[in-house]
Structures are given as structure tokens and as C-alpha cells.
Tab-separated table of N, CA and C in Angstrom:
chain	number	residue	atom	x	y	z
A	1	MET	N	221.804	206.398	82.415
A	1	MET	CA	223.270	206.749	81.507
A	1	MET	C	223.950	205.143	81.377
A	2	LYS	N	223.430	204.466	80.543
A	2	LYS	CA	225.081	203.687	80.338
A	2	LYS	C	226.384	203.484	79.794
A	3	LEU	N	227.299	203.505	80.601
A	3	LEU	CA	228.652	203.748	80.543
A	3	LEU	C	229.753	202.585	79.525
A	4	LEU	N	230.150	202.487	79.228
A	4	LEU	CA	231.736	201.912	78.474
A	4	LEU	C	232.511	202.233	78.849
A	5	LEU	N	233.556	201.728	79.825
A	5	LEU	CA	234.250	202.491	80.032
A	5	LEU	C	235.984	201.777	79.454
A	6	ASP	N	236.834	202.858	78.718
A	6	ASP	CA	237.828	201.567	77.724
A	6	ASP	C	238.522	201.038	79.259
A	7	THR	N	239.702	200.971	78.350
A	7	THR	CA	240.523	200.236	79.308
A	7	THR	C	241.641	200.871	80.592
A	8	HIS	N	241.897	201.312	79.970
A	8	HIS	CA	242.554	202.445	81.206
A	8	HIS	C	241.618	202.946	82.594
A	9	LEU	N	240.682	203.842	81.888
A	9	LEU	CA	239.798	204.448	83.156
A	9	LEU	C	239.408	202.778	84.210
A	10	LEU	N	239.455	201.903	82.869
A	10	LEU	CA	238.716	200.159	84.467
A	10	LEU	C	240.460	200.270	85.118
A	11	LEU	N	241.484	200.184	84.396
A	11	LEU	CA	242.678	200.147	85.515
A	11	LEU	C	242.211	200.990	86.643
A	12	TRP	N	242.063	202.172	85.944
A	12	TRP	CA	242.281	203.354	87.414
A	12	TRP	C	241.133	203.326	88.222
A	13	ALA	N	240.215	203.015	88.254
A	13	ALA	CA	238.867	202.533	88.703
A	13	ALA	C	238.949	201.755	89.758
A	14	ALA	N	239.952	200.961	88.937
A	14	ALA	CA	239.888	199.462	89.773
A	14	ALA	C	241.246	199.243	91.259
A	15	GLY	N	241.958	200.029	90.412
A	15	GLY	CA	243.252	200.093	91.170
A	15	GLY	C	243.653	201.437	91.388
A	16	SER	N	243.223	202.108	91.048
A	16	SER	CA	244.522	203.804	91.544
A	16	SER	C	243.409	204.758	91.100
A	17	PRO	N	242.310	204.717	91.862
A	17	PRO	CA	241.584	205.596	91.482
A	17	PRO	C	242.074	207.126	91.523
A	18	GLU	N	242.857	207.836	92.578
A	18	GLU	CA	243.626	208.473	92.120
A	18	GLU	C	243.873	209.172	90.502
A	19	GLN	N	244.642	208.420	89.902
A	19	GLN	CA	244.657	208.683	88.322
A	19	GLN	C	243.291	208.931	87.466
A	20	LEU	N	242.146	208.615	88.396
A	20	LEU	CA	241.021	208.708	87.065
A	20	LEU	C	240.684	210.827	87.034
A	21	PRO	N	240.678	211.031	86.005
A	21	PRO	CA	240.472	212.329	85.420
A	21	PRO	C	238.910	212.680	86.243
A	22	ALA	N	239.568	214.165	87.149
A	22	ALA	CA	238.180	214.334	87.661
A	22	ALA	C	236.614	214.390	87.134
A	23	ALA	N	237.132	214.591	85.308
A	23	ALA	CA	235.616	215.147	84.699
A	23	ALA	C	234.695	213.209	85.572
A	24	ALA	N	235.414	212.358	85.519
A	24	ALA	CA	234.871	210.990	85.189
A	24	ALA	C	234.269	210.724	86.552
A	25	ARG	N	234.696	210.881	87.553
A	25	ARG	CA	235.063	210.764	89.471
A	25	ARG	C	233.124	211.241	89.073
A	26	PRO	N	232.341	212.135	89.097
A	26	PRO	CA	230.898	211.909	89.299
A	26	PRO	C	230.383	211.220	88.257
A	27	LEU	N	230.865	210.589	86.989
A	27	LEU	CA	230.185	209.614	86.224
A	27	LEU	C	230.259	208.339	86.881
A	28	LEU	N	231.122	208.073	87.391
A	28	LEU	CA	231.503	206.529	87.352
A	28	LEU	C	230.559	206.436	89.520
A	29	GLU	N	230.051	207.379	89.594
A	29	GLU	CA	229.663	207.216	90.901
A	29	GLU	C	228.546	208.148	91.272
A	30	ASP	N	227.663	208.307	89.940
A	30	ASP	CA	226.214	208.401	90.229
A	30	ASP	C	225.494	207.218	89.851
A	31	PRO	N	225.092	206.987	91.056
A	31	PRO	CA	224.128	205.652	90.611
A	31	PRO	C	222.890	204.989	89.806
A	32	LEU	N	222.154	206.907	89.070
A	32	LEU	CA	222.084	206.535	87.643
A	32	LEU	C	222.461	205.588	86.610
A	33	ASN	N	224.179	206.044	86.628
A	33	ASN	CA	224.596	205.224	85.608
A	33	ASN	C	224.819	203.946	85.649
A	34	GLU	N	224.467	202.813	84.892
A	34	GLU	CA	225.110	201.536	84.112
A	34	GLU	C	225.982	201.643	84.049
A	35	LEU	N	227.068	201.287	84.917
A	35	LEU	CA	228.925	200.892	84.767
A	35	LEU	C	229.184	199.535	83.352
A	36	LEU	N	229.252	199.520	82.616
A	36	LEU	CA	230.062	198.497	81.688
A	36	LEU	C	232.100	198.356	81.150
A	37	PHE	N	231.756	197.030	81.223
A	37	PHE	CA	233.343	197.259	80.820
A	37	PHE	C	233.331	195.629	79.145
A	38	SER	N	233.910	195.894	78.728
A	38	SER	CA	233.994	194.747	77.462
A	38	SER	C	235.231	193.873	77.346
A	39	ALA	N	234.374	192.212	77.407
A	39	ALA	CA	235.323	191.896	77.277
A	39	ALA	C	236.806	192.478	76.288
A	40	ALA	N	237.051	192.920	75.239
A	40	ALA	CA	237.738	193.237	74.807
A	40	ALA	C	239.254	193.768	75.906
A	41	SER	N	237.981	195.324	76.442
A	41	SER	CA	239.806	195.632	77.722
A	41	SER	C	240.225	194.113	78.531
A	42	LEU	N	239.322	193.280	78.692
A	42	LEU	CA	240.089	192.131	80.013
A	42	LEU	C	241.041	191.762	78.835
A	43	TRP	N	240.697	191.405	77.791
A	43	TRP	CA	241.673	190.582	76.550
A	43	TRP	C	242.893	191.246	76.324
A	44	GLU	N	242.757	192.964	76.471
A	44	GLU	CA	244.032	193.763	75.969
A	44	GLU	C	245.401	193.487	77.132
A	45	ILE	N	244.156	193.848	78.780
A	45	ILE	CA	244.842	193.637	79.854
A	45	ILE	C	246.195	192.340	79.555
A	46	ALA	N	245.233	191.118	79.449
A	46	ALA	CA	245.664	189.907	79.491
A	46	ALA	C	247.208	190.056	78.477
A	47	ILE	N	246.764	190.590	77.611
A	47	ILE	CA	247.551	190.395	76.935
A	47	ILE	C	249.038	190.865	76.866
A	48	LYS	N	248.419	192.468	76.753
A	48	LYS	CA	249.385	193.340	77.206
A	48	LYS	C	250.395	192.541	78.699
A	49	ARG	N	249.763	192.287	79.727
A	49	ARG	CA	250.457	191.916	80.878
A	49	ARG	C	251.207	190.164	80.462
A	50	GLY	N	250.681	189.917	79.547
A	50	GLY	CA	251.822	188.666	79.245
A	50	GLY	C	253.430	189.082	78.065
A	51	LEU	N	252.940	189.903	77.521
A	51	LEU	CA	254.346	190.885	76.851
A	51	LEU	C	254.595	191.855	78.353
A	52	GLY	N	254.744	191.785	79.225
A	52	GLY	CA	255.103	192.847	80.227
A	52	GLY	C	254.965	193.838	80.098
A	53	ARG	N	254.143	194.452	80.254
A	53	ARG	CA	253.886	195.644	80.323
A	53	ARG	C	254.261	196.376	81.065
A	54	SER	N	254.485	197.026	81.733
A	54	SER	CA	254.400	197.415	83.158
A	54	SER	C	253.063	198.545	83.474
A	55	ASP	N	252.827	198.981	82.747
A	55	ASP	CA	251.392	199.554	83.438
A	55	ASP	C	249.867	198.572	82.636
A	56	PHE	N	250.351	197.503	82.534
A	56	PHE	CA	248.951	196.287	83.001
A	56	PHE	C	248.954	195.535	83.158
A	57	GLN	N	250.158	195.780	84.573
A	57	GLN	CA	249.944	193.790	86.077
A	57	GLN	C	249.057	193.114	86.804
A	58	VAL	N	248.126	194.083	86.417
A	58	VAL	CA	247.281	193.347	87.392
A	58	VAL	C	246.201	192.337	85.995
A	59	ASP	N	245.899	190.921	86.786
A	59	ASP	CA	245.661	189.533	86.558
A	59	ASP	C	243.652	190.039	86.174
A	60	ALA	N	243.951	190.261	84.724
A	60	ALA	CA	242.726	190.320	84.263
A	60	ALA	C	241.154	188.760	84.894
A	61	ARG	N	241.543	188.206	85.348
A	61	ARG	CA	240.374	187.067	86.102
A	61	ARG	C	239.948	187.808	87.657
A	62	VAL	N	241.294	188.421	87.913
A	62	VAL	CA	240.630	189.370	89.386
A	62	VAL	C	240.309	190.527	89.123
A	63	LEU	N	240.701	191.393	88.199
A	63	LEU	CA	239.598	192.332	88.187
A	63	LEU	C	238.841	191.922	87.520
A	64	ARG	N	238.205	190.920	86.332
A	64	ARG	CA	236.456	190.150	85.944
A	64	ARG	C	236.133	190.481	87.420
A	65	ARG	N	237.021	189.244	88.433
A	65	ARG	CA	235.644	189.255	89.686
A	65	ARG	C	235.380	190.790	89.985
A	66	GLY	N	236.105	191.559	90.168
A	66	GLY	CA	235.695	192.389	91.492
A	66	GLY	C	235.042	193.778	90.780
A	67	LEU	N	235.182	193.789	88.938
A	67	LEU	CA	234.377	194.643	88.646
A	67	LEU	C	232.349	194.608	88.869
A	68	LEU	N	232.775	193.257	88.190
A	68	LEU	CA	231.594	191.811	88.660
A	68	LEU	C	230.580	192.451	89.789
A	69	ASP	N	231.860	191.678	91.275
A	69	ASP	CA	231.532	192.066	92.263
A	69	ASP	C	231.168	193.410	92.705
A	70	ASN	N	231.697	194.897	92.114
A	70	ASN	CA	231.409	196.522	91.946
A	70	ASN	C	230.292	196.265	91.152
A	71	GLY	N	229.200	195.833	90.708
A	71	GLY	CA	228.067	196.383	90.240
A	71	GLY	C	228.105	196.669	88.641
A	72	TYR	N	229.376	196.000	87.837
A	72	TYR	CA	229.466	196.325	86.990
A	72	TYR	C	229.100	195.295	85.453
A	73	GLN	N	228.365	195.675	84.605
A	73	GLN	CA	228.015	194.606	83.533
A	73	GLN	C	229.221	194.329	82.860
A	74	GLU	N	229.189	193.463	82.213
A	74	GLU	CA	229.851	192.917	81.335
A	74	GLU	C	230.048	192.699	80.101
A	75	LEU	N	229.906	193.150	79.167
A	75	LEU	CA	229.627	193.152	77.379
A	75	LEU	C	230.802	192.362	76.514
A	76	ALA	N	229.585	191.478	76.140
A	76	ALA	CA	230.629	190.952	75.081
A	76	ALA	C	230.641	191.223	73.507
A	77	ILE	N	231.885	190.734	72.902
A	77	ILE	CA	231.852	191.047	71.652
A	77	ILE	C	231.512	190.294	71.275
A	78	THR	N	230.262	190.831	69.932
A	78	THR	CA	229.752	190.026	69.089
A	78	THR	C	230.119	190.327	67.418
A	79	SER	N	229.698	189.609	66.856
A	79	SER	CA	230.041	189.550	65.273
A	79	SER	C	230.030	191.238	64.743
A	80	GLU	N	228.252	191.348	65.618
A	80	GLU	CA	228.103	192.885	64.879
A	80	GLU	C	229.014	193.840	65.022
A	81	HIS	N	229.828	193.590	66.168
A	81	HIS	CA	230.830	194.712	66.571
A	81	HIS	C	232.035	194.468	65.913
A	82	ALA	N	232.255	193.268	65.465
A	82	ALA	CA	233.223	192.931	64.765
A	82	ALA	C	233.565	193.188	63.401
A	83	VAL	N	231.573	193.149	62.563
A	83	VAL	CA	231.810	193.908	61.047
A	83	VAL	C	231.526	195.429	61.449
A	84	PHE	N	231.247	196.013	62.361
A	84	PHE	CA	231.176	197.271	62.415
A	84	PHE	C	232.863	198.077	61.620
A	85	ILE	N	233.758	197.979	62.632
A	85	ILE	CA	235.248	198.645	62.936
A	85	ILE	C	234.592	198.367	60.875
A	86	ASP	N	235.030	198.198	59.910
A	86	ASP	CA	235.051	198.456	58.620
A	86	ASP	C	234.639	199.557	58.301
A	87	SER	N	233.154	199.857	59.409
A	87	SER	CA	232.495	201.276	58.384
A	87	SER	C	233.384	202.734	59.781
A	88	LEU	N	234.621	202.206	60.503
A	88	LEU	CA	235.125	203.426	61.306
A	88	LEU	C	235.855	204.094	60.790
A	89	PRO	N	235.938	205.192	60.731
A	89	PRO	CA	236.977	206.062	59.611
A	89	PRO	C	238.624	205.743	60.428
A	90	PRO	N	239.576	205.803	59.698
A	90	PRO	CA	241.150	204.871	59.912
A	90	PRO	C	241.275	206.162	61.164
A	91	ILE	N	240.876	206.875	62.572
A	91	ILE	CA	241.235	207.524	63.015
A	91	ILE	C	242.242	206.707	64.113
A	92	HIS	N	242.816	206.036	64.406
A	92	HIS	CA	243.520	204.678	65.833
A	92	HIS	C	243.378	203.826	65.341
A	93	LYS	N	244.594	203.435	65.307
A	93	LYS	CA	245.386	201.658	65.117
A	93	LYS	C	245.020	200.798	65.642
A	94	ASP	N	244.648	200.966	66.387
A	94	ASP	CA	244.780	200.096	68.196
A	94	ASP	C	243.390	199.471	67.423
A	95	PRO	N	243.477	198.051	67.748
A	95	PRO	CA	242.616	197.286	67.603
A	95	PRO	C	241.523	196.967	68.917
A	96	PHE	N	242.099	197.292	70.227
A	96	PHE	CA	241.403	197.162	71.461
A	96	PHE	C	240.294	198.828	71.594
A	97	ASP	N	241.195	199.532	70.854
A	97	ASP	CA	240.799	201.003	70.956
A	97	ASP	C	238.969	201.049	70.499
A	98	ARG	N	239.184	200.474	68.645
A	98	ARG	CA	238.669	200.378	67.474
A	98	ARG	C	237.426	199.543	68.008
A	99	ILE	N	237.639	198.332	68.752
A	99	ILE	CA	235.906	197.417	69.142
A	99	ILE	C	235.652	198.131	70.058
A	100	LEU	N	236.524	198.609	70.872
A	100	LEU	CA	235.269	199.634	72.135
A	100	LEU	C	233.973	200.712	71.486
A	101	VAL	N	235.353	201.185	69.826
A	101	VAL	CA	234.399	202.540	69.517
A	101	VAL	C	232.954	201.433	69.230
A	102	ALA	N	233.038	200.638	68.454
A	102	ALA	CA	232.306	199.487	67.735
A	102	ALA	C	231.480	199.580	68.635
A	103	GLN	N	231.699	198.890	69.411
A	103	GLN	CA	230.726	198.186	70.738
A	103	GLN	C	229.980	199.198	71.137
A	104	ALA	N	230.632	200.196	71.013
A	104	ALA	CA	229.552	201.961	72.189
A	104	ALA	C	228.526	201.733	70.539
A	105	THR	N	228.715	202.075	69.964
A	105	THR	CA	228.044	202.951	68.694
A	105	THR	C	227.024	201.694	67.992
A	106	VAL	N	227.200	200.917	68.145
A	106	VAL	CA	226.548	199.623	67.986
A	106	VAL	C	225.486	199.685	68.995
A	107	GLU	N	225.029	199.313	70.054
A	107	GLU	CA	225.226	199.503	71.917
A	107	GLU	C	224.109	200.695	71.814
A	108	GLY	N	224.516	201.590	71.374
A	108	GLY	CA	224.166	202.908	71.096
A	108	GLY	C	224.299	203.458	72.977
A	109	ILE	N	225.180	203.238	73.502
A	109	ILE	CA	225.667	203.509	74.830
A	109	ILE	C	227.124	204.155	74.550
A	110	THR	N	227.050	205.254	75.684
A	110	THR	CA	228.600	206.177	75.743
A	110	THR	C	229.646	205.742	76.355
A	111	LEU	N	230.800	205.502	75.306
A	111	LEU	CA	232.199	205.471	75.383
A	111	LEU	C	232.962	206.677	76.041
A	112	LEU	N	233.696	205.841	77.807
A	112	LEU	CA	233.896	206.884	77.953
A	112	LEU	C	235.351	207.030	77.989
A	113	THR	N	236.612	207.811	77.902
A	113	THR	CA	237.503	207.238	77.575
A	113	THR	C	238.287	208.798	77.857
A	114	ALA	N	240.279	208.523	78.171
A	114	ALA	CA	240.446	209.646	78.313
A	114	ALA	C	241.794	209.767	77.395
A	115	ASP	N	241.737	209.186	76.284
A	115	ASP	CA	242.432	209.196	75.185
A	115	ASP	C	241.772	210.549	73.773
A	116	ALA	N	242.172	211.185	73.751
A	116	ALA	CA	241.891	212.886	72.345
A	116	ALA	C	241.421	212.057	71.315
A	117	LEU	N	242.352	211.337	70.929
A	117	LEU	CA	242.638	210.348	69.636
A	117	LEU	C	240.640	209.400	69.682
A	118	VAL	N	240.624	208.761	70.288
A	118	VAL	CA	238.981	208.275	70.627
A	118	VAL	C	238.652	208.278	70.653
A	119	ALA	N	238.367	209.558	71.591
A	119	ALA	CA	237.403	211.266	71.067
A	119	ALA	C	236.993	211.240	70.164
A	120	GLN	N	237.621	211.443	68.601
A	120	GLN	CA	237.631	212.556	67.956
A	120	GLN	C	236.809	211.370	66.904
A	121	TYR	N	235.899	210.214	67.206
A	121	TYR	CA	235.286	209.458	66.567
A	121	TYR	C	233.507	209.803	66.819
A	122	PRO	N	233.253	209.809	65.302
A	122	PRO	CA	232.075	209.755	65.797
A	122	PRO	C	230.970	209.053	66.929
A	123	GLY	N	230.204	210.146	67.129
A	123	GLY	CA	228.987	208.601	68.262
A	123	GLY	C	229.521	209.584	69.544
A	124	SER	N	228.051	208.212	70.346
A	124	SER	CA	228.443	208.444	71.648
A	124	SER	C	229.462	208.154	72.026
A	125	ILE	N	231.328	209.136	72.087
A	125	ILE	CA	232.153	209.066	72.735
A	125	ILE	C	232.356	210.187	73.351
A	126	ARG	N	232.911	209.961	74.947
A	126	ARG	CA	232.818	210.949	75.593
A	126	ARG	C	234.443	211.300	76.548
A	127	GLN	N	234.990	212.121	76.290
A	127	GLN	CA	236.489	212.060	76.691
A	127	GLN	C	235.902	212.891	78.123
A	128	VAL	N	236.925	212.320	78.832
A	128	VAL	CA	236.645	212.846	80.687
A	128	VAL	C	238.125	212.935	80.801
């Protein structure tokens, strides 16, 4: 199964695995699952780190290299993902979360999230 991790799950998996929800661990450790990260998550981290957010202090370049070195696949943002956003219901206002939902939907993959609000979107979204 292809799994796209939301930004917080990526941060926890890479730097604070003890913060991962228990339901996420077996999914991330299953060698049959393909783990993906979105360019949008790195963009979000870079922006929020630049704003001084204490929960986004990781260097996005270092995180990207670590994810790739550990078998994660990068999912680029396409125009198809961008235009799909206008068909999403107005559940969540965060543009980074909305593009993750759009990417997962368009690509037919499962978005893993710890965010109950994101999990309200229709489609293949799994709250852990």
C-alpha cells in the first residue's frame, strides 16, 4: 500500500518516533508499504521554520535527504493536484493540508494523518 505521510507524522517519524501514534508504527514498519512524502510538507517546514515556529525547527534539506536515504519516495506537486483543491469541501483552511488531501486523492494513495480535521475529508485518508 502507498502511504503519504502528513507533515507532523514525517517530523515524528524522522526525529521523534516516540511521538508517533501507536497505530502509525506498524504501518510505517511494514516493508510492503511504500512510504511517500510530499514536497508540500518540506515547503511547510521551511516556511514555518523561517517564521520561528518551535515545532518546526528541523532543516528541510536535512530532513529530505534523511527521508530519501531511508527509502521514502518524494511526491511532487503537480498542476493536477493544485486544481483539484477547488473540488474539496471547506473542511480545513490550511493550504498545506489541503494540497496533501488533493495529492492523495488524485494519486489514489492513502494519506496518513494524526489530524482529526483532515481525516474528515472523503477518500482514502486514515487517521492514526
